[in-house]
Structure formats: C-alpha cells, structure tokens
XYZ file of C-alpha atoms in Angstrom:
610
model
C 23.291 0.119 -5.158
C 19.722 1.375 -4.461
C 17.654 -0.057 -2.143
C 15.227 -3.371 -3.057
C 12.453 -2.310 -1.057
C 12.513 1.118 -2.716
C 12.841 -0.619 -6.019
C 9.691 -2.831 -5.465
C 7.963 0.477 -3.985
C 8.659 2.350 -7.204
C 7.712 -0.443 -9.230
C 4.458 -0.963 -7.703
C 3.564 3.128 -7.423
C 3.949 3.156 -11.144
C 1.505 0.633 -11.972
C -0.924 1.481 -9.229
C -3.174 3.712 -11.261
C -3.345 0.793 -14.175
C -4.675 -1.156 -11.284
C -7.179 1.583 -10.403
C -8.161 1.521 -14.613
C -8.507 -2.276 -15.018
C -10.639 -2.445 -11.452
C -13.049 0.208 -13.562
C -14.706 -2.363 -15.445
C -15.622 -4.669 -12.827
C -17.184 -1.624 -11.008
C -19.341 -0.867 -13.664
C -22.718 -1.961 -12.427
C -26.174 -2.289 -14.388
C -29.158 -0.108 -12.841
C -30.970 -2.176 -10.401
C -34.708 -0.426 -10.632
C -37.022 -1.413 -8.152
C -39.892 -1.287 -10.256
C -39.836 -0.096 -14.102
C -40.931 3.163 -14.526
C -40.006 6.037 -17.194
C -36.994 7.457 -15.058
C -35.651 4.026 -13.977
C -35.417 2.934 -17.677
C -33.759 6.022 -18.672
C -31.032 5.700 -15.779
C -30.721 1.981 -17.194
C -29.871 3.596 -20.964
C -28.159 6.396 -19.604
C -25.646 4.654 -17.536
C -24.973 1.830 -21.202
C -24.472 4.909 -22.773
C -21.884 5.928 -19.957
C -20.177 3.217 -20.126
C -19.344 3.387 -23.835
C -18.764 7.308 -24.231
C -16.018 7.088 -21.073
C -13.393 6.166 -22.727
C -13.853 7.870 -26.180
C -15.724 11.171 -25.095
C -15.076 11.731 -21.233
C -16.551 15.121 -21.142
C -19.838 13.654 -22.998
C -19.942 11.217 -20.783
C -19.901 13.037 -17.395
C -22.984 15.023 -19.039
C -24.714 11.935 -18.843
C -23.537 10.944 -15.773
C -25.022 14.450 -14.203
C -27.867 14.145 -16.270
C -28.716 10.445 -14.862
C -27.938 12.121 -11.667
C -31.050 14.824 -11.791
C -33.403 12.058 -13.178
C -32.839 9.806 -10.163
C -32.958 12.766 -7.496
C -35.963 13.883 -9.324
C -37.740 10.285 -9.133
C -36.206 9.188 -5.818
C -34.688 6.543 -7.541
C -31.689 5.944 -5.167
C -29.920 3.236 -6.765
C -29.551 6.001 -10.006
C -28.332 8.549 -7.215
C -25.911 5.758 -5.994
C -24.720 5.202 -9.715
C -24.776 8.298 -11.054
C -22.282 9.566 -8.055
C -20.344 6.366 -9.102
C -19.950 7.404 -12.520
C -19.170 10.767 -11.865
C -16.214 9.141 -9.247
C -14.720 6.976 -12.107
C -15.067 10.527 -14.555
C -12.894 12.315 -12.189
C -10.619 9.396 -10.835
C -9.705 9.011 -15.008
C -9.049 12.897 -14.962
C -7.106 12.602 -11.890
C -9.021 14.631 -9.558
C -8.452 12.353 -6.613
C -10.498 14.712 -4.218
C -13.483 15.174 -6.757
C -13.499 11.422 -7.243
C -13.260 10.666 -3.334
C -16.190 13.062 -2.872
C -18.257 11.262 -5.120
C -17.078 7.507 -4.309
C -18.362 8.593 -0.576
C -21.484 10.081 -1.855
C -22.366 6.555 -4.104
C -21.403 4.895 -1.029
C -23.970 5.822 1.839
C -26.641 5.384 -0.863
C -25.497 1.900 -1.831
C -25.444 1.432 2.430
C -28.861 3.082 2.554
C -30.699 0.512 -0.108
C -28.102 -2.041 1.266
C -26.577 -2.802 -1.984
C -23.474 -4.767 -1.414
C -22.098 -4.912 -4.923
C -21.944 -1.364 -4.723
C -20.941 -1.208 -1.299
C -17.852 -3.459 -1.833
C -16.890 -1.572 -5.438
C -16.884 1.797 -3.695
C -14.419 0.732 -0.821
C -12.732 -0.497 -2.983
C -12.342 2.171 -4.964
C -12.014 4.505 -2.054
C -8.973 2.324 -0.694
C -6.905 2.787 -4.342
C -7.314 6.277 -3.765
C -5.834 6.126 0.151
C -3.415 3.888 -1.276
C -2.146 6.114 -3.997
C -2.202 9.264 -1.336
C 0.671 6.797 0.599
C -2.157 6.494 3.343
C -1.863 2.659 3.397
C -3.429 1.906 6.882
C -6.425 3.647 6.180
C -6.432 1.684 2.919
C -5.618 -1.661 4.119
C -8.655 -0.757 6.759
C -10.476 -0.293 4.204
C -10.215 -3.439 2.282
C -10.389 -5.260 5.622
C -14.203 -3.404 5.563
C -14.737 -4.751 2.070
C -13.725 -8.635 2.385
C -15.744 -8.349 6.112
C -18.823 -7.514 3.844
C -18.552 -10.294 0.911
C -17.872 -12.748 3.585
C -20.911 -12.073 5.311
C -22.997 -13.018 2.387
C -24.003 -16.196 2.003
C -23.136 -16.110 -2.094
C -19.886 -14.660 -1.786
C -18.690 -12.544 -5.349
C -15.399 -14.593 -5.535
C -13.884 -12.019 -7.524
C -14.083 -9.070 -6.100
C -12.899 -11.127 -3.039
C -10.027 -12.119 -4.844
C -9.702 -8.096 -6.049
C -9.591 -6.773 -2.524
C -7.065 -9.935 -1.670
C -4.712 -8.756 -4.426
C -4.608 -5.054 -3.637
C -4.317 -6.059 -0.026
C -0.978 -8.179 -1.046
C 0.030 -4.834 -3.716
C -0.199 -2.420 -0.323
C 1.445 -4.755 1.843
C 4.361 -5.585 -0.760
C 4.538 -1.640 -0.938
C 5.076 -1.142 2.955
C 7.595 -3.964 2.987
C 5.748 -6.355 4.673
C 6.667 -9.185 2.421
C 5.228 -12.067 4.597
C 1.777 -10.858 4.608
C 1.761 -9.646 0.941
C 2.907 -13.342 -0.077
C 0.008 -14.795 1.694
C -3.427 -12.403 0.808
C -1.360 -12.635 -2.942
C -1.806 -16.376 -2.702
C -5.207 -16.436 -1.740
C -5.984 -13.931 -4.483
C -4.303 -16.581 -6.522
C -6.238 -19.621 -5.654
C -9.662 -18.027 -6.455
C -8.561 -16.597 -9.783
C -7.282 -20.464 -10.251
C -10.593 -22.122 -8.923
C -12.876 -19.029 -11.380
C -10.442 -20.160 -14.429
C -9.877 -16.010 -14.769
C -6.939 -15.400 -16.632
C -6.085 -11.938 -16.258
C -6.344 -12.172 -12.524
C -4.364 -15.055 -12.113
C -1.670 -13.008 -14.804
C -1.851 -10.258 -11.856
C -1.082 -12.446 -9.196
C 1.530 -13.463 -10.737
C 2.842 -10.162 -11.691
C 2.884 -9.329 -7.578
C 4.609 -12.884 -6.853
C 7.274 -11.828 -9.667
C 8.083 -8.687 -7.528
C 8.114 -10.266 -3.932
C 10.687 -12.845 -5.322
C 12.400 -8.941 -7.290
C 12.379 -8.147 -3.652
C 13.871 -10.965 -2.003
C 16.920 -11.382 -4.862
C 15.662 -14.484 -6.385
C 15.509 -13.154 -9.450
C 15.225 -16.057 -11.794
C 11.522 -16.730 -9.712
C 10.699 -13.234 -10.599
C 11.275 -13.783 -14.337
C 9.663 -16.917 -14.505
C 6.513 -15.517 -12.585
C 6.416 -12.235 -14.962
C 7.070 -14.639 -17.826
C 3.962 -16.514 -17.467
C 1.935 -13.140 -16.404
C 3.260 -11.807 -19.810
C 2.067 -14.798 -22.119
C -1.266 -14.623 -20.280
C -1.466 -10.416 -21.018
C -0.102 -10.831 -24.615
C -2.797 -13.459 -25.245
C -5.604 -11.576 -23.558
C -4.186 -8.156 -25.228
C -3.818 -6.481 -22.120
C -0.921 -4.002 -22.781
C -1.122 -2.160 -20.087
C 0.176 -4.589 -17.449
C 1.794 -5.993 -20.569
C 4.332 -3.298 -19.929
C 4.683 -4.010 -16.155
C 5.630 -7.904 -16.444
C 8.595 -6.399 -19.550
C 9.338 -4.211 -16.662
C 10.002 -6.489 -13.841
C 11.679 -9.116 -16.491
C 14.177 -6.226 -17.812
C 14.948 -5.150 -14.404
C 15.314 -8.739 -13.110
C 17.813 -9.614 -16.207
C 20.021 -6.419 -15.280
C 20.603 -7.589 -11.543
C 21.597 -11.042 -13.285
C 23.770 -8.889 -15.238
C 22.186 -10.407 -18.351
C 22.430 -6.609 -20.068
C 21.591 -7.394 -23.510
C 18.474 -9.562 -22.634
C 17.657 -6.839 -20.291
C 17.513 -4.357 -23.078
C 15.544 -6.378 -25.560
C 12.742 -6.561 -22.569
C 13.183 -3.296 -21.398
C 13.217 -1.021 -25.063
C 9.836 -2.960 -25.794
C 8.454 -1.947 -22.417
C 9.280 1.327 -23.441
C 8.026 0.930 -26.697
C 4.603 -0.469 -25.720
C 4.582 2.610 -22.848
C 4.818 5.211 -25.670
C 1.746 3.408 -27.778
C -0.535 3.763 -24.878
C 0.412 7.116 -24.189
C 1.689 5.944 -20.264
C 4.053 8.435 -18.976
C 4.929 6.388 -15.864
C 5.780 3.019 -16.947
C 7.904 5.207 -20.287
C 9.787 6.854 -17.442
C 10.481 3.716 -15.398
C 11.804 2.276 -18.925
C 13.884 5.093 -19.365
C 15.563 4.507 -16.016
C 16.744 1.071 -16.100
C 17.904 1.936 -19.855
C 19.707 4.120 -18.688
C 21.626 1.844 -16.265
C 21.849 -0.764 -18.667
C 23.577 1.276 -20.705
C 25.717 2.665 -18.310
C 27.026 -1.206 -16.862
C 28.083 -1.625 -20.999
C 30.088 1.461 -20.253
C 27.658 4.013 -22.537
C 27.817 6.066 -19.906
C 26.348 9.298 -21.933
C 23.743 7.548 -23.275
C 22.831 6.088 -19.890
C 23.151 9.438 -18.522
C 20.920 10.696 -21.758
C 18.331 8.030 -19.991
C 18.590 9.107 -16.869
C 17.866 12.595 -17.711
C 14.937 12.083 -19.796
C 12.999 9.907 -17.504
C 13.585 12.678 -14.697
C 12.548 14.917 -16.509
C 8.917 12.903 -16.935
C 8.704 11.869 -13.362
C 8.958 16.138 -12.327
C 6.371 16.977 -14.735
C 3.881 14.368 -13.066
C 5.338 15.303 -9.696
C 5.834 12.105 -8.473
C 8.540 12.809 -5.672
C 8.986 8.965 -5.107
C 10.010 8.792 -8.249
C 12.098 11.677 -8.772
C 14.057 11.134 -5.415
C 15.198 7.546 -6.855
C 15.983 8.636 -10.038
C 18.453 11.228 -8.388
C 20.250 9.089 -6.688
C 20.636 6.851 -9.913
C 22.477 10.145 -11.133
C 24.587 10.735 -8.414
C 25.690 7.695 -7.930
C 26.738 7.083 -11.732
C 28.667 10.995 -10.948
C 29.992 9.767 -8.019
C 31.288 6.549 -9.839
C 33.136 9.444 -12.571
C 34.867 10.797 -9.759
C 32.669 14.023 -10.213
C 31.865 14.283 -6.433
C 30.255 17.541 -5.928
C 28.020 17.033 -8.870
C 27.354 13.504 -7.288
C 26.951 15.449 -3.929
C 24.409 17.920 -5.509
C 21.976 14.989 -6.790
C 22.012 13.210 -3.186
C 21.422 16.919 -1.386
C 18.084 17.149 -3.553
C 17.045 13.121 -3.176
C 17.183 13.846 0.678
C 15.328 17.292 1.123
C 12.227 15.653 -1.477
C 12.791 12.239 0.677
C 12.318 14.175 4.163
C 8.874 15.671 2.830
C 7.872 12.406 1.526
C 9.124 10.485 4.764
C 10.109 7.769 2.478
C 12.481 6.266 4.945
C 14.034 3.554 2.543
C 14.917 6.510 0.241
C 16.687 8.022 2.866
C 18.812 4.736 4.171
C 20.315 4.781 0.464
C 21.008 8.705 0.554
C 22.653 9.049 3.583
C 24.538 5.565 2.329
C 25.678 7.352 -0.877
C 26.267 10.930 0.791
C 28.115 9.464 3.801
C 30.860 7.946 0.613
C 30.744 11.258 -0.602
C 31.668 13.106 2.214
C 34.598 10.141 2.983
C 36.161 10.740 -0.544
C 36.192 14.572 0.128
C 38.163 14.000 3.484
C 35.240 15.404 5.667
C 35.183 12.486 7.915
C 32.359 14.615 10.571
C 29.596 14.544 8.100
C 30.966 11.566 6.528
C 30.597 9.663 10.093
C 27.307 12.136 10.870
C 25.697 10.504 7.381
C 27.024 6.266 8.460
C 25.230 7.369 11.748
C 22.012 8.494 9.874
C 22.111 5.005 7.392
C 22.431 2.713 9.872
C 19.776 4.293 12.510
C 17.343 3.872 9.206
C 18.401 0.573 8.315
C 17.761 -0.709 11.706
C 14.399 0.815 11.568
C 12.942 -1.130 8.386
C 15.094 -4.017 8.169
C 13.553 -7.397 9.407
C 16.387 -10.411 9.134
C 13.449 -12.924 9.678
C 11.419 -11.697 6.821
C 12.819 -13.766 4.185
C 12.599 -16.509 6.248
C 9.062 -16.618 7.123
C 8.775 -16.106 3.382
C 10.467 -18.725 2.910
C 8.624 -21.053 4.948
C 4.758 -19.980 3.309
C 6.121 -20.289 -0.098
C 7.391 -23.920 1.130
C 3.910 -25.048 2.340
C 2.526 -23.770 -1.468
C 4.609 -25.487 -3.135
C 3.670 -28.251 -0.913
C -0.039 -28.291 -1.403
C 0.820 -27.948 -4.806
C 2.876 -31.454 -5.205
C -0.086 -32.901 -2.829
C -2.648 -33.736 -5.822
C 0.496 -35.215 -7.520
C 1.211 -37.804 -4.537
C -2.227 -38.973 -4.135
C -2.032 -39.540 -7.790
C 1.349 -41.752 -7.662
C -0.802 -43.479 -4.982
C -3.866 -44.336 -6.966
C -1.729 -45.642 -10.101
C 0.385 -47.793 -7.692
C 0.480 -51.358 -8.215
C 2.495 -54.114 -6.765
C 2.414 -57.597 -7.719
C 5.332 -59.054 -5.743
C 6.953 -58.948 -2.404
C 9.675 -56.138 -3.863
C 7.097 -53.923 -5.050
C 5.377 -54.781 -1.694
C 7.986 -53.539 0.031
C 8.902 -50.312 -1.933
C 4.939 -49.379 -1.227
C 5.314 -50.012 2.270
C 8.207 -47.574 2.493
C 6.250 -45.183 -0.076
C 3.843 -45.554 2.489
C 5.495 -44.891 4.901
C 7.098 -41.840 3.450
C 3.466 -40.281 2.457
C 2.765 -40.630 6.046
C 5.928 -39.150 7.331
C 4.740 -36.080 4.641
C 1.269 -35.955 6.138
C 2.229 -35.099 9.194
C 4.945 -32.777 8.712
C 1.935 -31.293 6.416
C -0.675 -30.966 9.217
C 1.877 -29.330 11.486
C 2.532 -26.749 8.688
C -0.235 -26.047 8.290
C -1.202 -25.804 12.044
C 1.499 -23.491 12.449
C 0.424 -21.721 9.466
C -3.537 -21.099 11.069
C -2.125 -20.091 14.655
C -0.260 -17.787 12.609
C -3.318 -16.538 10.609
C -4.881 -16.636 13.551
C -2.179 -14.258 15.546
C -2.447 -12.025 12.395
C -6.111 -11.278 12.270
C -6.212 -10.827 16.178
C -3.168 -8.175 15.968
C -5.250 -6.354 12.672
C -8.202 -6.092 14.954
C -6.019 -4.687 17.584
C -4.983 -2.060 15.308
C -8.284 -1.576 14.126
C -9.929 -1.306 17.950
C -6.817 1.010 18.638
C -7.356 3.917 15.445
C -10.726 3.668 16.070
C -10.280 4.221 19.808
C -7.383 7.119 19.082
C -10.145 8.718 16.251
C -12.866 8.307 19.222
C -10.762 10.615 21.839
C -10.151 12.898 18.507
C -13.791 13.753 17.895
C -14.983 14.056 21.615
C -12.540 16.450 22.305
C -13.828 18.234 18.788
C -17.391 18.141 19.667
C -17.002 19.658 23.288
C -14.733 22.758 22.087
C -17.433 23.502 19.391
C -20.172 23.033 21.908
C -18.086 25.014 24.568
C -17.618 27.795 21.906
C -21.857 27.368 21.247
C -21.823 28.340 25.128
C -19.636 30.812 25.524
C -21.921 32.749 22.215
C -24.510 31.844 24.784
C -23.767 33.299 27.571
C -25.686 36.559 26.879
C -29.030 34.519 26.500
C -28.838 32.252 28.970
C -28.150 32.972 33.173
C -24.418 33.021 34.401
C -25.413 30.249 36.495
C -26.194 27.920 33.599
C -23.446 29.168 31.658
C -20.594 28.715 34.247
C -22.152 24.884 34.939
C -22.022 23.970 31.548
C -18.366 24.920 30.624
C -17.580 23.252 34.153
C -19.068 20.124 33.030
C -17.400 20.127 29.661
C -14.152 20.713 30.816
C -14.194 17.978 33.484
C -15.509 15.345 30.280
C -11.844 16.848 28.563
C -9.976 16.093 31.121
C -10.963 13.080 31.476
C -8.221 10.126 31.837
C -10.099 7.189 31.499
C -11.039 7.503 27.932
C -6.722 7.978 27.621
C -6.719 4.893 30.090
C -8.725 3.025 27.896
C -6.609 3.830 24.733
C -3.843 3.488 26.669
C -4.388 -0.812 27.120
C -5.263 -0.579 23.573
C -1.989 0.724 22.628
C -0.401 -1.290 24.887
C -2.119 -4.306 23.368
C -0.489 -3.479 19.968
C 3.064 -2.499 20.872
C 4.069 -4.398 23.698
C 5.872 -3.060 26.114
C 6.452 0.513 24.084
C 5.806 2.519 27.560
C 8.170 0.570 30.050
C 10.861 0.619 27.102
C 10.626 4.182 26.233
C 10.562 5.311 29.960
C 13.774 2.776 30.385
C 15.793 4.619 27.506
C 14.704 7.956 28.031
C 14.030 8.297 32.136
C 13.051 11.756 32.381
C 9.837 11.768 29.971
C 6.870 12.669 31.449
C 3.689 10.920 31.594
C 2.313 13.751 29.006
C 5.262 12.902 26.877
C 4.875 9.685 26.734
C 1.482 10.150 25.720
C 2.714 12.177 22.580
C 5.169 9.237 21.659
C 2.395 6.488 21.571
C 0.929 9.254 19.217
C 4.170 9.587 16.899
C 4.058 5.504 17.091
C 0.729 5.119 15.426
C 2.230 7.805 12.708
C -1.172 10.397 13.536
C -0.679 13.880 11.866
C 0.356 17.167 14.032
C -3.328 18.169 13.729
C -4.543 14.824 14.843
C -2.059 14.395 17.819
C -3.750 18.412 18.762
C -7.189 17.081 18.865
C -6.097 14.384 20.897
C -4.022 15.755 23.580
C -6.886 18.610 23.283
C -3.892 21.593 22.664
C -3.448 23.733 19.888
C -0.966 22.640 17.053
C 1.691 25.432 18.701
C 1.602 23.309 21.288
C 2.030 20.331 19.962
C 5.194 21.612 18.095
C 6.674 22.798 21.634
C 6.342 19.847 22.681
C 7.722 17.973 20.105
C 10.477 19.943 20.943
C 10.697 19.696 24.620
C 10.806 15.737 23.936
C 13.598 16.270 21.190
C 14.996 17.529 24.087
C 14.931 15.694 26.395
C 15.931 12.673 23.701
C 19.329 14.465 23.038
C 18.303 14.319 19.238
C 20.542 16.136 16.678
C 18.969 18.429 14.049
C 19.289 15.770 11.293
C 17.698 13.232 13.755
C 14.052 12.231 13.095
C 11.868 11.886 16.079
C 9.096 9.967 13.649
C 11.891 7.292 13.266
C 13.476 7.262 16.785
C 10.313 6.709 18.374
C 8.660 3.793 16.107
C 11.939 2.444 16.254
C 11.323 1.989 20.054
C-alpha cells in the first residue's frame, strides 16, 4: 500500500497551480497614480483592459502589459513600472514560464519596496513563494511567506485576507513536507479569518486542506465530511476548479473505506469536471484512483487501462512526483498477478526518477515493494539489502508523536468551538427550586472545572507557539548566516581575481598586500564560529552526536555535514567551505568513507537523520 504522506504530497502538487490561478485575482491591483496626468490615466485603462483580455486573449494582453510598461518608464510613473512587471509575471506564470514569471515578480517587487507599496509588496511574495513552492524549494517558500505576514502585521490596518492567503499556503507547504502539526494550526488560523470576513471560498479552501490532514492521518470519514462541506460551498459559488479537488479527496477517502462504488460515482465526476476545464493534472489523478477502484472490484484490465492512461498524462507534463507514484501503483497491481519481473521493472524506474527527485517517502514505499520482490524471487541479499534501505527511510520521516500533537490542537478547536455553546446553556439557565439549585451548582462547578483545563490548554498551546516562532527565527538567523559566509567568500575571489588582472598596473608591493589581506578575511573562523552556535542553536547537539557515531571525522568534515543538514546545494556547500565543487565531491566521498556507507546508501539521509 503506498505511502499516506506521498498520497497527501501528490494530492496537494496537483492542485498547487489552481492555487497559484485563484490567488491571481486577488493580486490584481488598480493603478495607484500619484497625481492624474495623461500617462497615469492610460496605465489605469490599460491595466482594466489587462485584466479582461488575460484570460480570453493572453498574447493581446501581454501587448498591453509591455505597452503600459513603456508608458510608465517613459513618465516615471513607478507604480505603472511596478504593475506592468506584475502583469507581465501573471502572463508568463499562466504560460508556465516559471523563470520569466520569477524575473518579473522580482522586478514588480523592488518597485512596490521603492514607493513602499505594501499591497504590492505582500502580492508579489506571495506570488514569488508559489513559485519556490512549486520548484519543491519549500524553505525558501515558507521564508518567504514568513516575510509577507511580518509585513501585513506591521500595519496598523491589517488586509485580513491576504493574511489569511499567506496562512493557508503556509498550512498547504507544511501539509506537503509532512509536518502535519504545524499545517493544522496556520490552516486554522487561515480558517478563523475567512470565518470572521464571512468569505466563502476561503473558508471552502480551508476546509479542503483540513479534509487532507485528516486523508493523512486515516480518519477518513473527517476528511469526507470536511471536503463535503468545501464541495457544497464550490458548487454554490461555481468554482470548478477546486470543485474537482474536494471530488478528489472524497473518492479517494471512500476507496480506503473500501466504499468502491461511492468512490467511483465521486471520482468519474472529478474526472468528468477535469476534462471540461481542460485540467490535465487533476484528469490524471482521476484516472489513477479509477484505476484502483477498478482493480479492488477485480477489473483488473480496466484498472490497468487507468493506470496506463493517467501515466501516460503525468510523462507528458513531466511531473516526476507523479509519474514515480503512479509506477509503483503498476507494479504493485503486477506484483499482486504474480508477474514479478514486470512488477520488478515498474519499481526499478519509480526508484531511479525518486533518487533525482529526492522524494524520500517515494523511496520508503519502493524499496518496501522491491525488497517483496526480490523475497518472492529467492534473492534474499537484495531482498534483505532493500528491508535495510525501507526501514533506514522510514526512520528518517516518521514522527510517532505527530498524530498526537494533532490530536491534541484539533481537541482545543473543537473546544473553543463548544465554548460559545456553554456560555449560552449558562445564560438560559434558570432554577426555581433547591433541585435545580443544586444541578447549577454542579453545572457550575463543572464549567469551572472546564475553564481551567481550558486556560492550561491553551497556555500550553502559546508556550508552544511561542517555542515555534523562536525555532523559525533560528532557522531564519541560521540560512541567512550560512548565505552570509556564501557571498563573502564570493565577493573576495572576484575581487582577488580584480587584483590579480591588476597586478600589471599597480606595484608588487600593493598587489602581494592585498591578496594577503583577502586571504586571511577567507580563512577566517570566526564568521564559521559564529554560524557554527547558530547551527548548533537549531539542531541540538548534531556535532557531539555525529562525532560520537562516527569518531574519526574531522573538524572540516563535520563542517560539510552541518552543510548536508541544512539540505544546501553542492554549489552552495563550495562557496561556503570556499573550494571548488571537485572538491566538494571528494569530500563527500572521503566522508562516505569514513561513514562505511554502501553505494545504495544516501549520505543526504544518513546525515539529517543524525
């Protein structure tokens, strides 16, 4: 059986760019002139005109856009600049250029910064962050959206829904990474805003993400109810786009209930609905769980039929998330027919497009199914080499405390929810004689024995805000630091390679001084010192227990695995360390080493697991 996480994952990858789509409207802004002249009332016509011709006529609309674009550069209007690059960043996010539309988002950006705009500050991050988010870059998006709710709390009239926006894609990322606790909570502040502004749809969205932490946790009877209420809300407001998610999460909640047939009524009209709008995604997800639906009634070529035909979509939009999953659906149903190497040949190609990915819950269910595989074809070496693999994964991502701490927040909502209901009872209570008298005294009594079991939840619940928000700025204070020893080490090779071009100019004296200087600033420990405590900070103890298991690392070694623990790139960890990326490789190697890893044996995973 495939993983949950990866499910949830999947589910939420799919539906990511809808997100992106619906957020499009809300950062829409009108022109802001600072005083009405020719230019600034064409830029306030132009960008209406935008607005209608994006969807209907994209390519006449990102005339416009460029067109609104010369106008304000030519008037020094820099709120048009700001919108025009804005414009041209939702034109190219819709064609899915990401890198076009991340150019431009940037470029809108410092203007909105420069003419301190912070509508237009908070819709860019924002928009910047989906874009990290869909690139699988999730700390720099979650960083991101920590940036944009900083900024809308700082003003004194707060835009309460595009707080509750950065909220909800703050509890979509965290639900994608598996961090269920936090998800649950920045979802359920999302919640109460869109519940306190009376907005529908965003309360249907919350509800949506709820639906698919309670997918994730096996309650699935929460997570119909939840996309049940989420899909009256969508069908009402005619939004058919997340229409088809909420189907989605009620189909595939309905087949782990083993409820086939009701699965299938929810899950052909997803499908049906993901055709109309022309959504390849969501019509391949459909496909999918058809196709194990069918399969459980025992239609196993149709299912198989399925199977096929949403692969085939996922390749041709090269989503390798998707596509690895979808694989192992088909070798496990081969598998099942006793049609091993065929079932073997599925799982070979889930792992080697899972490795590139690094999608480590992917890889827990390969090496799970592969590891049966090899056991039914008597090779008990790889068989045992795979259980090794599965279980050194497992222990990496699996958290036994998770549900429970989900457990207890959902406890204390449901609480605060039944609280306007008691004070309620108490206001309509009335007691005319010494039995009713008494039965309020022990309803009394009660209410206060629920108080303060109340007030210590929700003490426990602040400290643990609290603890939360001190450990994000940790993080924060610790990339920023890493980034800091990245660029200083950048900027004095380029200004040591400025001196060496030098050197025919300028006296030998100078020159020789100058690179002297510049290499004592790169070698340098006490900016590493520094980063160092911040690390140290953030995972406790991660030196004195990697030095315990593995005694003969050096101090430069251990250096590179606080590196591999914050997950930097091979080119980032070279900038860093101030060595080329050959070296960095050799050294990855030395410490593989040193480690006693085995080929199959990822250091990425070994080390964060420390």
């Amino acid at each position: 059986m495939q993983s949950i996480q990866t499910i949830v994952y999947l589910l939420l990858f799919s539906v990511l760019s809808l997100q992106a789509q619906k957020n499009q409207n809300l950062d829409s802004l009108m022109p802001k002139p600072i005083q009405w002249s020719p230019a600034t009332i064409k830029v306030y016509f132009l960008n209406d005109l935008f607005n209608k011709e994006q969807n209907r006529n994209p390519e006449k609309a990102k005339g416009i856009a460029l067109t609104m674009l010369s106008i304000s550069e030519d008037a020094d209007y820099p709120y048009g600049t700001a919108l025009s690059n804005h414009n041209l960043g939702n034109y190219f996010y819709d064609r899915n250029k990401k890198d076009s539309a991340y150019s431009f988002y940037n470029k809108a950006l410092i203007k909105y910064q420069q003419i301190e705009d912070i509508e237009g500050q908070s819709a860019m991050i924002h928009n910047l962050a989906i874009l990290e988010g869909m690139e699988g870059n999730d700390q720099k998006a979650l960083g991101m959206l920590d940036e944009e709710i900083g900024l809308l709390l700082g003003e004194k009239s707060v835009d309460s829904l595009r707080l509750a926006r950065a909220y909800s894609l703050k509890g979509d990322t965290y639900l994608g990474k598996g961090d269920y606790n936090i998800a649950l909570m920045e979802t359920l502040k999302a919640l109460r805003i869109y519940e306190r502004m009376k907005d529908p749809i965003g309360k249907a969205d919350s509800q949506n993400t709820l639906s698919s932490i309670e997918y994730a946790l096996k309650n699935y009877q929460k997570s119909i109810n939840y996309a049940s209420e989420a899909l009256s809300i969508y069908s009402i407001e005619k939004d058919i786009l997340y229409e088809t998610e909420a189907l989605l999460y009620i189909g595939s909640s309905y087949y782990e209930l083993n409820a086939f047939d009701k699965a299938l009524e929810y899950l052909q009209k997803c499908l049906q609905l993901s055709k109309e709008i022309k959504s390849p995604s969501m019509e391949a997800f459909a496909y999918r769980d058809i196709g194990k639906v069918f399969i459980k009634q025992g239609k196993i070529t149709e299912g198989m039929q399925q199977l096929r035909q949403s692969l085939q979509i996922l390749e041709s939009l090269n989503r390798p998330l998707d596509v690895s999953e979808t694989l192992i659906d088909l070798g496990i149903v081969q598998v099942d027919l006793n049609q091993l190497m065929e079932g073997l040949g599925y799982f070979n190609q889930a792992i080697s497009i899972a490795k590139t990915t690094g999608a480590k819950e992917l890889l827990q269910t390969c090496y799970q199914q592969r590891a049966k595989v090899y056991e039914k074809l008597g090779d008990k070496k790889q068989a045992f080499a795979d259980y090794k693999l599965y279980v050194a994964y497992k222990d990496s991502i699996f958290n036994l405390q998770t549900a429970k701490q989900l457990q207890e927040l959902r406890t204390i909502h449901e609480t605060d929810t039944k609280e306007g209901e008691i004070v309620l009872l108490k206001q309509n209570a009335r007691v005319s004689n010494l039995r009713l008298l008494l039965l309020g005294a022990a309803l009394l009594l009660s209410l206060i024995g629920f108080y303060a079991l109340r007030q210590r939840v929700q003490r426990q619940k602040l400290e643990k805000e609290k603890l939360d928000a001190e450990l994000d700025f940790k993080k924060k204070e610790l990339t920023t630091h890493a980034m800091h020893l990245a660029k200083k080490n950048e900027v004095l090779e380029n200004v040591k390679q400025k001196a060496k071009a030098l050197k025919t100019t300028d006296s030998n004296l100078g020159y020789q001084q100058l690179i002297k200087t510049i290499n004592f600033d790169q070698q340098d420990d006490k900016n590493w010192s520094n980063f160092i405590q911040y690390f140290e900070q953030v995972h406790t103890d991660f030196s004195s227990n990697a030095k315990r298991k593995y005694p003969d690392v050096t101090k430069n070694e251990l250096r590179l695995m606080a590196l591999l623990k914050m997950n930097l790139s091979s080119k980032e960890i070279a900038t860093i360390l101030n060595i080329s990326p050959d070296g960095v490789k050799k050294a990855r190697q030395r410490l593989r080493k040193k480690m006693a890893l085995t080929p199959e044996d990822s250091l990425e995973a070994v080390v964060i697991a420390i």
